[in-house]
mmCIF file of C-alpha atoms in Angstrom:
data_model
loop_
_atom_site.group_PDB
_atom_site.id
_atom_site.type_symbol
_atom_site.label_atom_id
_atom_site.label_comp_id
_atom_site.label_asym_id
_atom_site.label_seq_id
_atom_site.Cartn_x
_atom_site.Cartn_y
_atom_site.Cartn_z
ATOM 1 C CA MET A 23 0.041 -0.191 -0.029
ATOM 2 C CA ASP A 24 1.332 3.432 -0.624
ATOM 3 C CA SER A 25 2.021 5.051 2.401
ATOM 4 C CA MET A 26 1.072 8.292 1.541
ATOM 5 C CA ASN A 27 -2.607 6.973 1.014
ATOM 6 C CA LYS A 28 -3.165 7.453 4.854
ATOM 7 C CA ILE A 29 -4.683 9.953 7.012
ATOM 8 C CA VAL A 30 -4.279 10.397 11.045
ATOM 9 C CA ILE A 31 -7.007 13.302 12.011
ATOM 10 C CA SER A 32 -5.777 14.500 15.738
ATOM 11 C CA VAL A 33 -7.750 17.988 16.042
ATOM 12 C CA SER A 34 -8.928 17.071 19.349
ATOM 13 C CA GLY A 35 -7.112 16.877 22.506
ATOM 14 C CA GLY A 36 -4.828 19.294 24.306
ATOM 15 C CA LEU A 37 -0.999 20.462 23.443
ATOM 16 C CA GLY A 38 0.237 17.651 26.008
ATOM 17 C CA ASP A 39 -1.794 14.915 23.996
ATOM 18 C CA THR A 40 -0.099 16.209 20.562
ATOM 19 C CA ILE A 41 3.521 16.554 21.869
ATOM 20 C CA GLU A 42 3.016 12.761 22.815
ATOM 21 C CA LEU A 43 2.406 12.066 19.291
ATOM 22 C CA LEU A 44 5.301 13.696 17.803
ATOM 23 C CA PRO A 45 7.751 10.419 18.061
ATOM 24 C CA ILE A 46 4.951 8.568 16.261
ATOM 25 C CA PHE A 47 4.115 11.274 13.841
ATOM 26 C CA SER A 48 7.778 11.381 13.069
ATOM 27 C CA LYS A 49 7.582 8.074 11.579
ATOM 28 C CA PHE A 50 4.303 8.366 9.736
ATOM 29 C CA GLN A 51 4.480 9.044 6.178
ATOM 30 C CA GLY A 52 0.696 10.037 5.396
ATOM 31 C CA TYR A 53 -1.212 13.331 5.972
ATOM 32 C CA ILE A 54 -1.681 14.759 9.338
ATOM 33 C CA VAL A 55 -5.170 16.544 9.965
ATOM 34 C CA ILE A 56 -4.035 18.841 12.966
ATOM 35 C CA SER A 57 -5.109 22.464 14.691
ATOM 36 C CA ASP A 58 -2.981 25.307 13.417
ATOM 37 C CA LEU A 59 -3.039 26.092 17.303
ATOM 38 C CA TYR A 60 0.121 23.891 16.705
ATOM 39 C CA LYS A 61 1.490 25.422 13.688
ATOM 40 C CA GLU A 62 4.494 26.955 15.449
ATOM 41 C CA LEU A 63 5.654 23.709 16.523
ATOM 42 C CA PHE A 64 4.473 21.468 13.877
ATOM 43 C CA SER A 65 6.508 23.795 10.896
ATOM 44 C CA LEU A 66 9.701 22.692 12.290
ATOM 45 C CA TYR A 67 9.072 19.187 10.738
ATOM 46 C CA ASN A 68 8.780 18.015 7.821
ATOM 47 C CA PHE A 69 5.139 16.515 7.616
ATOM 48 C CA LYS A 70 2.393 16.608 5.228
ATOM 49 C CA ILE A 71 -0.064 18.648 6.962
ATOM 50 C CA ILE A 72 -3.833 19.375 6.746
ATOM 51 C CA TRP A 73 -4.776 22.544 9.187
ATOM 52 C CA TRP A 74 -7.855 22.691 11.184
ATOM 53 C CA GLU A 75 -8.219 26.618 11.043
ATOM 54 C CA GLU A 76 -9.161 27.612 14.475
ATOM 55 C CA LYS A 77 -10.153 30.989 13.424
ATOM 56 C CA LYS A 78 -12.820 29.386 11.213
ATOM 57 C CA SER A 79 -16.250 27.758 12.050
ATOM 58 C CA GLU A 80 -16.362 24.193 12.568
ATOM 59 C CA ILE A 81 -18.485 23.637 9.590
ATOM 60 C CA GLU A 82 -16.103 25.197 7.521
ATOM 61 C CA ASN A 83 -13.009 23.313 8.666
ATOM 62 C CA ILE A 84 -15.353 20.065 8.384
ATOM 63 C CA ILE A 85 -16.270 20.632 4.735
ATOM 64 C CA ARG A 86 -12.605 21.980 3.806
ATOM 65 C CA ILE A 87 -11.163 19.139 5.365
ATOM 66 C CA ALA A 88 -13.557 16.336 4.018
ATOM 67 C CA LYS A 89 -13.005 17.594 0.515
ATOM 68 C CA LYS A 90 -9.264 17.250 1.005
ATOM 69 C CA ILE A 91 -9.584 13.935 2.429
ATOM 70 C CA TYR A 92 -11.893 12.853 -0.654
ATOM 71 C CA GLU A 93 -8.952 14.262 -3.105
ATOM 72 C CA ILE A 94 -6.545 12.112 -1.532
ATOM 73 C CA LYS A 95 -8.419 9.263 -1.784
ATOM 74 C CA PRO A 96 -7.010 7.336 1.428
ATOM 75 C CA GLU A 97 -7.304 3.529 2.340
ATOM 76 C CA ILE A 98 -6.818 4.120 5.894
ATOM 77 C CA VAL A 99 -8.046 7.099 8.037
ATOM 78 C CA TYR A 100 -7.157 6.771 11.837
ATOM 79 C CA GLY A 101 -8.786 8.995 14.738
ATOM 80 C CA THR A 102 -5.915 9.453 17.660
ATOM 81 C CA TYR A 103 -7.895 10.700 20.464
ATOM 82 C CA PRO A 104 -10.577 8.709 22.096
ATOM 83 C CA ASN A 105 -14.356 9.960 21.299
ATOM 84 C CA GLY A 106 -12.610 13.417 20.374
ATOM 85 C CA ARG A 107 -15.994 15.225 18.441
ATOM 86 C CA ARG A 108 -13.797 16.503 15.627
ATOM 87 C CA ILE A 109 -12.115 13.402 14.994
ATOM 88 C CA ASN A 110 -15.278 11.256 14.521
ATOM 89 C CA LEU A 111 -17.338 13.757 12.701
ATOM 90 C CA LEU A 112 -14.202 13.974 10.151
ATOM 91 C CA LEU A 113 -13.865 9.810 10.268
ATOM 92 C CA ALA A 114 -17.694 9.792 9.980
ATOM 93 C CA LEU A 115 -17.340 11.596 6.260
ATOM 94 C CA SER A 116 -14.278 9.806 5.323
ATOM 95 C CA PRO A 117 -13.844 7.460 2.868
ATOM 96 C CA GLY A 118 -11.406 4.101 3.082
ATOM 97 C CA LYS A 119 -11.000 2.128 6.289
ATOM 98 C CA LYS A 120 -11.722 3.444 9.353
ATOM 99 C CA ILE A 121 -9.868 3.147 12.438
ATOM 100 C CA PHE A 122 -10.402 4.887 16.354
ATOM 101 C CA CYS A 123 -10.554 4.358 19.963
ATOM 102 C CA ASP A 124 -13.562 4.619 22.270
ATOM 103 C CA ASP A 125 -12.670 5.786 25.852
ATOM 104 C CA GLY A 126 -16.146 4.786 26.712
ATOM 105 C CA ASN A 127 -16.921 8.661 28.338
ATOM 106 C CA TYR A 128 -19.847 10.441 26.419
ATOM 107 C CA ASN A 129 -21.546 13.779 26.565
ATOM 108 C CA LEU A 130 -24.305 14.493 23.729
ATOM 109 C CA LYS A 131 -21.782 16.195 21.149
ATOM 110 C CA ARG A 132 -19.676 12.809 21.317
ATOM 111 C CA LEU A 133 -22.809 10.376 21.135
ATOM 112 C CA VAL A 134 -24.064 12.236 18.107
ATOM 113 C CA SER A 135 -20.777 12.193 16.700
ATOM 114 C CA ILE A 136 -19.908 8.943 17.602
ATOM 115 C CA ALA A 137 -23.465 7.582 16.105
ATOM 116 C CA LYS A 138 -22.336 9.001 12.884
ATOM 117 C CA LEU A 139 -19.408 6.288 12.705
ATOM 118 C CA SER A 140 -22.372 3.693 11.665
ATOM 119 C CA SER A 141 -22.297 0.138 11.252
ATOM 120 C CA GLY A 142 -22.165 1.154 7.199
ATOM 121 C CA ALA A 143 -18.943 2.750 7.607
ATOM 122 C CA TYR A 144 -17.493 -0.315 8.662
ATOM 123 C CA PRO A 145 -15.237 1.476 11.607
ATOM 124 C CA ILE A 146 -12.772 -0.816 13.138
ATOM 125 C CA LYS A 147 -12.903 0.425 17.175
ATOM 126 C CA ILE A 148 -9.617 -0.537 18.930
ATOM 127 C CA PRO A 149 -10.342 -1.930 22.409
ATOM 128 C CA PHE A 150 -9.906 0.493 25.394
ATOM 129 C CA GLU A 151 -7.365 -0.684 27.403
ATOM 130 C CA GLU A 152 -6.885 1.269 30.916
ATOM 131 C CA LYS A 153 -3.544 0.128 31.244
ATOM 132 C CA LEU A 154 -2.269 1.587 27.916
ATOM 133 C CA THR A 155 -1.329 4.977 27.845
ATOM 134 C CA TYR A 156 -2.244 7.561 25.158
ATOM 135 C CA ARG A 157 0.863 7.110 23.420
ATOM 136 C CA GLU A 158 0.623 3.358 23.611
ATOM 137 C CA ARG A 159 -2.844 3.362 22.288
ATOM 138 C CA ASN A 160 -1.799 5.185 19.008
ATOM 139 C CA SER A 161 0.965 3.127 18.666
ATOM 140 C CA ILE A 162 -0.940 0.345 18.463
ATOM 141 C CA ILE A 163 -3.171 2.166 16.085
ATOM 142 C CA LEU A 164 -0.724 3.232 13.665
ATOM 143 C CA GLY A 165 1.840 0.382 13.953
ATOM 144 C CA ILE A 166 4.278 2.669 14.781
ATOM 145 C CA THR A 167 7.137 2.549 17.696
ATOM 146 C CA PRO A 168 8.505 5.524 18.740
ATOM 147 C CA GLU A 169 11.765 5.759 19.722
ATOM 148 C CA TYR A 170 13.196 7.705 22.843
ATOM 149 C CA PRO A 171 14.460 9.913 23.698
ATOM 150 C CA PHE A 172 12.956 11.867 21.251
ATOM 151 C CA GLU A 173 14.816 14.359 19.068
ATOM 152 C CA PHE A 174 12.807 17.395 19.140
ATOM 153 C CA ALA A 175 13.624 19.833 16.226
ATOM 154 C CA GLU A 176 14.755 23.511 17.634
ATOM 155 C CA ILE A 177 15.168 26.911 16.482
ATOM 156 C CA GLU A 178 18.825 27.727 16.438
ATOM 157 C CA GLU A 179 18.531 30.886 18.872
ATOM 158 C CA TYR A 180 16.687 29.145 21.209
ATOM 159 C CA LYS A 181 19.661 26.497 21.467
ATOM 160 C CA LYS A 182 22.174 28.492 21.645
ATOM 161 C CA GLU A 183 20.761 30.175 24.609
ATOM 162 C CA ALA A 184 19.632 27.199 26.561
ATOM 163 C CA GLU A 185 22.974 25.505 25.854
ATOM 164 C CA GLU A 186 24.643 28.447 27.372
ATOM 165 C CA PHE A 187 22.623 28.041 30.460
ATOM 166 C CA ALA A 188 22.921 24.578 30.702
ATOM 167 C CA LYS A 189 26.657 24.927 31.273
ATOM 168 C CA SER A 190 25.345 24.700 34.808
ATOM 169 C CA LYS A 191 23.037 21.886 35.943
ATOM 170 C CA TYR A 192 19.120 23.364 36.036
ATOM 171 C CA ALA A 193 16.016 22.149 36.902
ATOM 172 C CA LEU A 194 12.835 22.851 34.836
ATOM 173 C CA ILE A 195 9.671 23.508 36.929
ATOM 174 C CA HIS A 196 6.128 24.109 35.250
ATOM 175 C CA PRO A 197 4.141 25.196 37.920
ATOM 176 C CA GLY A 198 1.197 26.684 36.022
ATOM 177 C CA VAL A 199 -1.406 24.650 34.037
ATOM 178 C CA LYS A 200 -4.275 25.724 31.798
ATOM 179 C CA TYR A 201 -6.715 24.341 34.001
ATOM 180 C CA LYS A 202 -6.166 25.473 37.245
ATOM 181 C CA THR A 203 -7.955 22.653 39.180
ATOM 182 C CA ARG A 204 -4.911 20.582 38.216
ATOM 183 C CA ALA A 205 -2.161 22.815 39.388
ATOM 184 C CA TRP A 206 -0.470 21.856 42.818
ATOM 185 C CA ASP A 207 0.174 24.788 45.348
ATOM 186 C CA ILE A 208 2.033 27.696 44.036
ATOM 187 C CA ASN A 209 3.641 28.133 47.225
ATOM 188 C CA LYS A 210 4.895 24.186 47.686
ATOM 189 C CA PHE A 211 6.772 24.839 43.820
ATOM 190 C CA ILE A 212 8.234 27.622 45.096
ATOM 191 C CA LYS A 213 9.669 26.127 48.742
ATOM 192 C CA ILE A 214 10.836 23.409 46.361
ATOM 193 C CA ALA A 215 12.537 25.687 44.271
ATOM 194 C CA LYS A 216 14.548 26.938 46.908
ATOM 195 C CA LYS A 217 15.389 23.763 48.055
ATOM 196 C CA ILE A 218 16.880 22.826 44.704
ATOM 197 C CA LEU A 219 19.070 25.997 44.844
ATOM 198 C CA LEU A 220 20.636 25.082 47.872
ATOM 199 C CA GLU A 221 21.794 22.257 46.196
ATOM 200 C CA GLY A 222 23.744 24.211 43.822
ATOM 201 C CA ILE A 223 21.255 23.630 41.120
ATOM 202 C CA ASN A 224 19.552 26.396 39.079
ATOM 203 C CA VAL A 225 15.890 26.733 38.418
ATOM 204 C CA VAL A 226 14.007 27.680 35.130
ATOM 205 C CA PHE A 227 10.506 28.202 35.355
ATOM 206 C CA ALA A 228 8.267 27.576 32.569
ATOM 207 C CA LEU A 229 4.829 29.568 32.439
ATOM 208 C CA GLY A 230 1.886 29.972 30.030
ATOM 209 C CA LYS A 231 0.373 33.346 29.338
ATOM 210 C CA GLU A 232 -2.464 31.933 31.648
ATOM 211 C CA ASP A 233 -0.074 32.130 34.242
ATOM 212 C CA LYS A 234 0.023 35.788 35.341
ATOM 213 C CA GLU A 235 -0.742 34.984 39.058
ATOM 214 C CA GLU A 236 2.189 32.415 39.106
ATOM 215 C CA PHE A 237 4.545 34.658 37.385
ATOM 216 C CA SER A 238 4.169 37.556 39.878
ATOM 217 C CA ILE A 239 4.547 35.232 43.123
ATOM 218 C CA ILE A 240 7.641 33.697 41.745
ATOM 219 C CA ASN A 241 8.898 36.743 40.383
ATOM 220 C CA ASP A 242 8.643 38.446 43.953
ATOM 221 C CA ASN A 243 10.171 35.295 45.570
ATOM 222 C CA PHE A 244 13.363 35.187 43.249
ATOM 223 C CA ARG A 245 14.431 39.052 42.081
ATOM 224 C CA LYS A 246 17.843 38.417 43.816
ATOM 225 C CA GLU A 247 18.199 34.776 42.017
ATOM 226 C CA GLU A 248 17.338 36.147 38.735
ATOM 227 C CA LYS A 249 19.966 39.205 38.944
ATOM 228 C CA GLN A 250 22.414 36.390 39.532
ATOM 229 C CA ASP A 251 21.173 34.519 36.861
ATOM 230 C CA LYS A 252 20.531 31.357 38.958
ATOM 231 C CA VAL A 253 16.657 31.479 38.128
ATOM 232 C CA ARG A 254 14.976 32.037 34.550
ATOM 233 C CA ILE A 255 11.492 32.860 34.272
ATOM 234 C CA LEU A 256 10.091 31.629 30.664
ATOM 235 C CA PHE A 257 6.553 33.800 30.573
ATOM 236 C CA GLY A 258 4.356 33.288 27.602
ATOM 237 C CA GLU A 259 7.619 32.217 25.564
ATOM 238 C CA SER A 260 7.535 29.933 22.533
ATOM 239 C CA ILE A 261 6.512 26.247 22.776
ATOM 240 C CA ASN A 262 9.819 25.863 20.886
ATOM 241 C CA LYS A 263 11.837 27.774 23.392
ATOM 242 C CA VAL A 264 10.506 25.941 26.466
ATOM 243 C CA ILE A 265 11.581 23.076 24.315
ATOM 244 C CA SER A 266 14.938 23.864 24.183
ATOM 245 C CA TYR A 267 15.583 24.347 27.752
ATOM 246 C CA GLY A 268 13.074 21.482 28.978
ATOM 247 C CA LYS A 269 15.240 18.878 26.801
ATOM 248 C CA ARG A 270 18.438 20.265 28.571
ATOM 249 C CA ALA A 271 17.245 20.262 32.013
ATOM 250 C CA PHE A 272 18.857 17.903 34.557
ATOM 251 C CA PHE A 273 15.189 16.817 36.031
ATOM 252 C CA SER A 274 11.788 18.496 35.859
ATOM 253 C CA LEU A 275 9.002 18.969 38.072
ATOM 254 C CA CYS A 276 5.704 19.569 36.350
ATOM 255 C CA ASN A 277 1.905 19.515 37.103
ATOM 256 C CA ASP A 278 0.140 17.184 34.703
ATOM 257 C CA SER A 279 0.773 19.213 31.704
ATOM 258 C CA ALA A 280 2.358 19.739 28.507
ATOM 259 C CA VAL A 281 5.893 20.584 29.635
ATOM 260 C CA ALA A 282 5.994 17.256 31.682
ATOM 261 C CA HIS A 283 5.269 15.353 28.202
ATOM 262 C CA ILE A 284 8.040 17.797 26.465
ATOM 263 C CA THR A 285 10.737 16.753 29.153
ATOM 264 C CA GLY A 286 9.791 13.363 29.654
ATOM 265 C CA ILE A 287 10.028 12.331 26.007
ATOM 266 C CA ALA A 288 13.400 14.511 25.327
ATOM 267 C CA GLY A 289 14.703 11.504 28.039
ATOM 268 C CA VAL A 290 14.798 13.815 30.988
ATOM 269 C CA LYS A 291 13.870 12.683 34.345
ATOM 270 C CA THR A 292 10.295 14.043 35.205
ATOM 271 C CA PHE A 293 8.492 14.521 38.404
ATOM 272 C CA VAL A 294 5.017 14.752 37.635
ATOM 273 C CA ILE A 295 2.306 15.856 40.067
ATOM 274 C CA TYR A 296 -1.338 13.829 39.778
ATOM 275 C CA GLY A 297 -4.485 14.881 41.306
ATOM 276 C CA TYR A 298 -7.477 13.672 39.903
ATOM 277 C CA THR A 299 -6.538 12.785 36.376
ATOM 278 C CA ARG A 300 -5.680 9.462 34.785
ATOM 279 C CA TYR A 301 -2.143 9.153 35.267
ATOM 280 C CA TYR A 302 -1.905 5.676 33.637
ATOM 281 C CA HIS A 303 -3.164 7.038 30.565
ATOM 282 C CA THR A 304 -1.706 10.149 30.388
ATOM 283 C CA ALA A 305 2.154 9.794 32.238
ATOM 284 C CA PRO A 306 4.867 10.854 29.606
ATOM 285 C CA PRO A 307 8.084 8.086 29.261
ATOM 286 C CA ASN A 308 10.825 8.527 31.716
ATOM 287 C CA SER A 309 8.367 10.075 34.600
ATOM 288 C CA GLU A 310 8.190 9.420 38.196
ATOM 289 C CA ILE A 311 4.509 9.656 39.452
ATOM 290 C CA ILE A 312 3.599 11.963 42.538
ATOM 291 C CA ARG A 313 0.073 10.968 43.605
ATOM 292 C CA LEU A 314 -2.019 10.374 46.750
ATOM 293 C CA ASP A 315 -3.623 6.856 45.996
ATOM 294 C CA LEU A 316 -7.101 7.797 47.382
ATOM 295 C CA PRO A 317 -10.084 5.399 46.811
ATOM 296 C CA CYS A 318 -11.854 8.167 44.522
ATOM 297 C CA SER A 319 -8.842 9.088 42.677
ATOM 298 C CA PRO A 320 -8.759 9.564 39.643
ATOM 299 C CA CYS A 321 -12.517 10.350 38.864
ATOM 300 C CA TYR A 322 -11.695 12.685 35.505
ATOM 301 C CA ASN A 323 -13.985 12.143 32.820
ATOM 302 C CA PHE A 324 -13.012 13.442 29.566
ATOM 303 C CA ALA A 325 -16.216 14.132 28.337
ATOM 304 C CA LYS A 326 -17.338 15.857 31.479
ATOM 305 C CA GLY A 327 -14.039 18.120 31.787
ATOM 306 C CA GLU A 328 -12.289 19.817 34.758
ATOM 307 C CA LEU A 329 -15.309 22.416 35.843
ATOM 308 C CA ALA A 330 -17.187 19.328 36.622
ATOM 309 C CA VAL A 331 -14.807 17.645 38.981
ATOM 310 C CA LYS A 332 -14.515 21.162 40.970
ATOM 311 C CA LYS A 333 -18.307 21.302 40.996
ATOM 312 C CA GLU A 334 -18.694 17.491 41.922
ATOM 313 C CA CYS A 335 -15.711 16.852 44.181
ATOM 314 C CA LYS A 336 -16.898 16.700 47.731
ATOM 315 C CA ILE A 337 -13.519 16.344 49.295
ATOM 316 C CA ASN A 338 -12.059 19.610 47.543
ATOM 317 C CA ILE A 339 -9.595 18.261 45.225
ATOM 318 C CA ALA A 340 -7.689 16.584 48.274
ATOM 319 C CA CYS A 341 -6.008 14.296 46.088
ATOM 320 C CA LEU A 342 -3.895 17.191 44.704
ATOM 321 C CA ARG A 343 -4.353 19.653 47.671
ATOM 322 C CA GLU A 344 -2.726 17.451 50.320
ATOM 323 C CA ILE A 345 0.228 16.231 48.405
ATOM 324 C CA SER A 346 2.964 17.706 50.590
ATOM 325 C CA GLU A 347 5.919 19.816 50.201
ATOM 326 C CA ASN A 348 7.987 16.938 51.987
ATOM 327 C CA MET A 349 6.467 14.073 49.876
ATOM 328 C CA VAL A 350 7.650 15.807 46.758
ATOM 329 C CA TRP A 351 11.095 16.948 47.891
ATOM 330 C CA GLU A 352 11.843 13.289 49.271
ATOM 331 C CA LYS A 353 11.148 11.719 45.465
ATOM 332 C CA ILE A 354 13.615 14.692 44.252
ATOM 333 C CA LYS A 355 16.232 14.344 47.327
ATOM 334 C CA ASN A 356 16.156 10.213 46.396
ATOM 335 C CA PHE A 357 16.912 10.986 42.589
ATOM 336 C CA LEU A 358 19.753 13.630 43.633
ATOM 337 C CA TYR A 359 21.423 11.386 46.319
ATOM 338 C CA LYS A 360 21.341 7.878 45.239
ATOM 339 C CA ASN A 361 22.121 8.530 41.493
ATOM 340 C CA HIS A 362 24.272 11.407 41.092
ATOM 341 C CA LYS A 363 27.218 11.983 43.719
ATOM 342 C CA PHE A 364 28.215 15.739 42.611
ATOM 343 C CA PHE A 365 27.621 17.192 45.971
#
């Protein structure tokens, strides 16, 4: 079969989910349908891409992309994200054999979209296996074995800047996250960062544009260290700049976020703090999970989303809130002292 006669549709899921697929996409020879939110990242790779244009309506995108898919006449069309509404709609309208994964979580929009994948469309449904991570499921769906550590493409300017800072060991810390209910206490992150500095390891904080409050708190706490160039704060920077710093970190400490996926697939030791989300589905490679094993956790339902967790949780998200500073520091200290005798 002509390898160009395949299409993978990946227009659902967040940045972290998308980054997880980069090592798989790097070996895929067909077309990729993906959101133009990630154009800055994906433009560095030699992929054949059909862009979902976020500034245009859903119906405009569906019509344009479906028309393009019919022009390609694919023999196989893959859906990467379980029950993603956009993915299901495009799969339903696509010619060829359809392969997708169903996670069993439904809301009305998801139910309607998956109903369109009727038996007449002959879809192949990959069984949902709780023990498999998102990347492992897609590896099976696409028949591709990813290689780790993954060698990210880089912009030369960011590469040189990160290489210069990496002349001294540093930890990358990501205390922010898009959905704030997933975020560990910023003040605990700060206490951990100060302990890391006392060990002679510099710190890089990576923050998104939405992390204004976290940026202000961190800035107030590390003015002196910033002037000494022992602390750097990447606030609202290009994802490609974060990648250049992330792949050179000695280790990273992150919420359940895209930055954790960057450092994990780059081969960096990655500590990830989990609350209610499904760690067994989303934990990046080379990661150490930090979580409380509460009977109700993880409780996250992809179809309901983060707001439902905040509304429905009867213990005020204790699975995340009650993870102590000491619990996190003991994990990091164990890594430092048992694996690296440089103090």
